[in-house]
XYZ file of C-alpha atoms in Angstrom:
337
model
C 25.060 8.578 61.445
C 27.163 5.634 60.219
C 30.391 6.343 58.310
C 33.047 4.495 56.363
C 36.580 5.855 56.117
C 37.995 4.785 52.748
C 41.742 4.984 51.971
C 44.655 2.801 50.956
C 45.859 2.892 54.557
C 48.339 5.775 54.397
C 48.274 7.594 57.742
C 48.404 10.974 56.004
C 45.101 10.142 54.287
C 43.379 8.016 56.908
C 43.873 10.255 59.941
C 42.211 13.362 58.399
C 39.310 11.167 57.255
C 38.924 9.772 60.770
C 38.911 13.297 62.172
C 35.991 14.278 59.939
C 34.183 10.979 60.553
C 34.442 11.424 64.324
C 32.894 14.875 63.983
C 29.790 13.643 62.140
C 29.230 9.958 62.928
C 28.666 7.768 65.954
C 29.631 4.543 64.157
C 32.837 4.465 62.105
C 34.356 1.671 60.065
C 37.712 1.771 58.298
C 37.738 0.374 54.762
C 41.085 -0.014 52.986
C 41.621 -0.616 49.294
C 44.646 -2.065 47.478
C 44.008 -2.091 43.712
C 46.317 -4.150 41.523
C 48.061 -3.052 38.372
C 46.953 -1.700 35.935
C 43.953 -0.317 37.849
C 46.160 1.447 40.380
C 47.799 3.292 37.480
C 44.414 4.410 36.136
C 43.326 6.112 39.369
C 41.692 8.536 39.890
C 39.984 8.454 36.476
C 39.686 4.750 35.724
C 37.471 1.982 37.125
C 38.066 0.000 40.294
C 39.950 -3.289 40.367
C 37.317 -5.852 39.187
C 38.053 -8.173 42.100
C 36.873 -5.376 44.445
C 33.390 -5.045 42.933
C 30.764 -4.731 45.687
C 29.153 -8.046 44.717
C 32.439 -9.978 44.973
C 33.354 -11.911 48.122
C 35.938 -10.051 50.167
C 35.283 -6.721 48.461
C 36.512 -3.775 50.566
C 33.429 -1.797 49.545
C 30.737 -4.417 50.131
C 28.186 -3.698 52.873
C 28.110 -6.143 55.758
C 25.132 -8.485 55.746
C 22.203 -6.955 57.558
C 23.741 -3.473 57.730
C 23.426 -2.058 54.226
C 25.260 0.989 52.985
C 26.571 3.608 55.436
C 25.139 7.114 55.562
C 28.432 8.711 54.512
C 31.761 7.578 53.051
C 34.795 9.812 53.630
C 37.764 9.106 51.361
C 41.222 10.461 50.553
C 44.015 9.533 48.168
C 43.752 9.236 44.392
C 43.438 5.433 44.566
C 40.232 5.795 46.560
C 38.497 8.083 44.047
C 37.227 5.317 41.684
C 35.973 3.320 44.677
C 34.058 6.309 46.001
C 32.332 6.760 42.642
C 31.490 3.041 42.524
C 29.930 3.197 46.009
C 27.801 6.117 44.873
C 26.534 4.153 41.877
C 26.078 0.833 43.688
C 24.082 2.458 46.485
C 21.724 4.119 44.033
C 23.018 7.532 45.060
C 21.904 7.076 48.665
C 25.368 7.314 50.222
C 26.666 10.819 50.887
C 30.243 10.926 49.608
C 33.097 13.136 50.835
C 36.587 13.466 49.374
C 39.501 15.190 51.100
C 42.026 17.054 48.922
C 42.114 17.453 45.165
C 42.252 14.027 43.502
C 42.627 15.686 40.069
C 39.231 14.252 39.237
C 37.342 17.535 39.616
C 34.735 18.679 42.114
C 32.315 16.019 40.854
C 34.312 13.233 42.498
C 32.070 13.498 45.591
C 29.085 15.315 47.071
C 31.431 17.312 49.325
C 35.089 17.973 48.527
C 37.600 19.585 50.865
C 40.781 21.294 49.653
C 43.346 23.530 51.359
C 43.537 27.173 50.352
C 46.653 26.633 48.259
C 44.854 24.185 45.934
C 43.054 25.681 42.936
C 39.955 23.485 42.892
C 36.793 25.452 43.603
C 33.068 24.797 43.244
C 29.717 25.049 45.032
C 30.381 21.740 46.816
C 34.029 22.507 47.654
C 34.967 23.430 51.239
C 38.181 25.457 51.503
C 40.235 26.000 54.666
C 43.766 26.934 55.698
C 44.690 23.721 57.505
C 43.809 20.081 56.942
C 41.163 18.286 59.000
C 42.561 16.147 61.819
C 41.732 14.385 65.073
C 43.225 17.035 67.374
C 40.311 18.777 69.060
C 39.780 20.770 72.252
C 38.259 17.831 74.130
C 41.186 15.522 73.399
C 43.729 18.201 74.224
C 42.048 18.929 77.560
C 41.976 15.233 78.451
C 45.653 14.815 77.560
C 46.606 17.839 79.650
C 44.976 16.176 82.627
C 46.791 12.871 82.056
C 50.128 11.933 83.702
C 52.897 14.106 82.222
C 55.368 12.621 79.768
C 58.149 14.321 81.742
C 57.580 14.626 85.483
C 57.418 17.921 87.407
C 60.787 17.163 88.995
C 62.401 18.213 85.684
C 62.151 22.021 85.500
C 61.881 23.875 82.224
C 59.523 24.870 79.470
C 58.055 21.824 77.698
C 58.735 21.734 73.953
C 57.288 19.112 71.621
C 59.549 18.141 68.719
C 57.620 16.598 65.810
C 59.998 15.060 63.290
C 58.937 14.190 59.775
C 61.344 12.984 57.121
C 62.213 12.633 53.482
C 59.432 12.981 50.894
C 59.242 13.436 47.142
C 59.638 17.175 47.669
C 61.738 17.478 50.844
C 65.096 15.917 51.624
C 66.954 16.071 54.931
C 70.556 16.583 53.919
C 73.421 16.044 56.362
C 73.634 19.817 56.634
C 69.906 20.044 57.436
C 70.260 17.420 60.162
C 73.226 19.230 61.711
C 71.346 22.525 61.609
C 68.223 21.087 63.282
C 70.195 19.195 65.950
C 72.228 22.315 66.701
C 69.037 24.331 67.184
C 67.525 21.711 69.499
C 70.774 21.507 71.457
C 70.625 25.240 71.986
C 67.039 24.942 73.237
C 68.059 22.280 75.735
C 71.052 24.290 76.918
C 68.704 27.236 77.480
C 66.586 25.087 79.805
C 63.902 23.657 77.512
C 62.543 20.176 78.194
C 62.376 18.324 74.868
C 59.639 15.759 74.206
C 60.080 14.223 70.773
C 58.584 11.775 68.322
C 59.830 10.627 64.931
C 58.046 9.223 61.895
C 58.884 6.212 59.781
C 60.363 8.664 57.260
C 62.782 10.296 59.716
C 66.414 9.716 58.682
C 68.100 7.468 61.231
C 70.955 9.897 62.027
C 68.390 12.574 62.893
C 66.240 10.238 65.000
C 69.271 8.969 66.946
C 70.610 12.462 67.571
C 67.256 13.748 68.834
C 66.732 10.644 70.968
C 70.023 11.402 72.757
C 68.980 15.018 73.319
C 65.359 14.572 74.355
C 64.069 14.137 77.890
C 61.311 12.008 76.353
C 61.478 10.218 73.004
C 58.829 7.866 71.634
C 60.521 4.957 69.942
C 57.371 3.512 68.391
C 56.598 1.033 71.149
C 53.530 1.206 73.342
C 50.680 3.670 72.950
C 51.301 6.595 70.636
C 51.729 9.717 72.841
C 51.155 12.159 69.977
C 48.133 13.928 71.474
C 49.941 14.192 74.836
C 52.952 15.751 73.133
C 50.720 18.395 71.588
C 48.688 18.975 74.735
C 51.531 19.189 77.243
C 53.824 21.353 75.120
C 54.226 25.050 75.771
C 55.793 25.402 72.310
C 56.294 23.080 69.350
C 59.093 22.535 66.848
C 57.745 20.916 63.666
C 59.457 19.976 60.401
C 57.868 21.505 57.319
C 57.756 18.332 55.220
C 54.343 17.453 56.709
C 51.612 20.056 56.321
C 49.386 17.721 58.367
C 51.727 17.925 61.367
C 52.031 21.697 61.079
C 48.231 21.977 60.930
C 47.781 19.719 63.952
C 50.289 21.784 65.917
C 48.323 24.913 64.968
C 45.260 23.470 66.724
C 46.974 23.967 70.105
C 47.165 27.765 70.061
C 50.787 27.453 71.240
C 53.877 28.797 69.410
C 54.738 26.636 66.398
C 58.347 26.939 65.235
C 58.854 25.401 61.798
C 62.101 23.889 60.545
C 62.377 23.706 56.751
C 64.622 20.997 55.279
C 66.010 21.182 51.767
C 63.613 21.182 48.836
C 59.948 22.012 49.043
C 57.225 22.913 46.594
C 54.980 25.824 45.718
C 51.949 24.515 47.629
C 53.911 23.996 50.827
C 55.430 27.450 50.509
C 51.972 29.011 50.076
C 50.683 27.093 53.118
C 53.573 28.202 55.344
C 53.336 31.801 54.138
C 49.627 31.864 54.947
C 50.164 30.563 58.489
C 52.985 33.055 58.971
C 50.689 35.894 57.879
C 48.067 34.689 60.362
C 50.627 34.811 63.174
C 50.472 31.061 63.766
C 53.998 29.907 62.848
C 57.512 31.313 62.916
C 60.804 29.919 61.589
C 62.785 27.779 64.007
C 66.028 29.528 64.903
C 67.067 27.601 67.997
C 65.285 30.012 70.328
C 61.890 29.802 72.016
C 59.352 32.520 71.351
C 56.264 33.526 73.288
C 53.110 34.419 71.386
C 49.551 33.154 71.013
C 46.773 32.936 68.420
C 43.275 31.438 68.181
C 43.685 27.689 67.612
C 43.043 26.638 64.003
C 40.791 23.658 63.342
C 39.091 23.152 59.989
C 37.427 19.864 60.947
C 34.197 21.428 62.311
C 33.847 23.499 59.120
C 33.909 20.371 56.962
C 31.588 18.565 59.385
C 29.030 21.385 59.117
C 29.011 21.106 55.311
C 28.356 17.354 55.540
C 25.646 17.761 58.157
C 23.946 20.524 56.163
C 23.848 18.383 53.028
C 22.590 15.373 54.991
C 19.847 17.490 56.581
C 18.831 18.910 53.188
C 18.545 15.434 51.719
C 16.453 14.320 54.662
C 14.086 17.276 54.241
C 13.745 16.629 50.500
C 13.122 12.932 51.103
C 10.385 13.676 53.644
C 8.869 16.204 51.253
C 8.745 13.616 48.462
C 7.189 11.088 50.832
C 4.471 13.583 51.794
C 3.623 14.331 48.156
C 3.607 10.712 47.041
C 0.060 9.343 46.417
C -1.207 7.011 49.093
C -1.779 3.524 47.707
C -5.435 2.467 47.923
C -6.155 -0.512 50.112
C -8.874 -2.971 49.210
C -11.064 -5.068 51.462
C -13.119 -7.837 49.889
C -12.385 -6.381 46.458
C -13.646 -2.906 47.355
C -11.480 0.201 47.843
C -11.266 1.365 51.448
């Protein structure tokens, strides 16, 4: 199966799409859109930017010469919704379309729509799961556990991954929040934990600098991203609650996930955290390590099965139509044969 991943390039949208694409396709191509004003304001309900029409040179949704349309397009982000609909129309309905999260355009935005449990959208084509799809799977975790350790065996202690997010529209790391998180991590280190940390582009600089001084390993953004190794080699994880994607990825390890909540928040995030707490997956971060286990959570295969089932059904229907279609008569020397 050949797949396009269609987003505006935001990692929080593109990475989940890649996770699903890797589960269903053997050929994957990233397509990124950047609509101009006013079309960006009209998403997800309006049309695409006219310069991006499939028949225009340089269009982000034009098939490559000789390849044609992909089998499936997996999209996320409200800006991508109009482009997904346009691909459906331009391909004559042949492309199977998938949309991740609720774009506020209804379940009809794609053939398959995924939403987390805390979203209200429901429908016969809507797949619902607790955590978001991602690229963290058992095979990758096993490979990363067999790779050279981020912190060598000469440093004793329980390995703890620290996954730092940052400020968002709904969360804000106040000076008090930063002090509270750094104090908790300092306590972990003093108790013998080995801290392996990574920060995001949104992480406030005072927090990133403080954790960099504390950590035995800190990724500064240079070189290969060690994210999967952090998850795989950790015996416990401390994750900030501003990113439900990061919390969900940590939950795929089956290891204790200790969540730090900065100021702010929103109803959906609260519902997500409460659900994972009820399932025994996460606990609040208090500056102490805890020992517990749970079955790793991974919604990606569930979404992949829905896509594969729909693709198989279409294939069966297409073959059935082909069988029932009348065979065209061939003529030889003007006579039917």
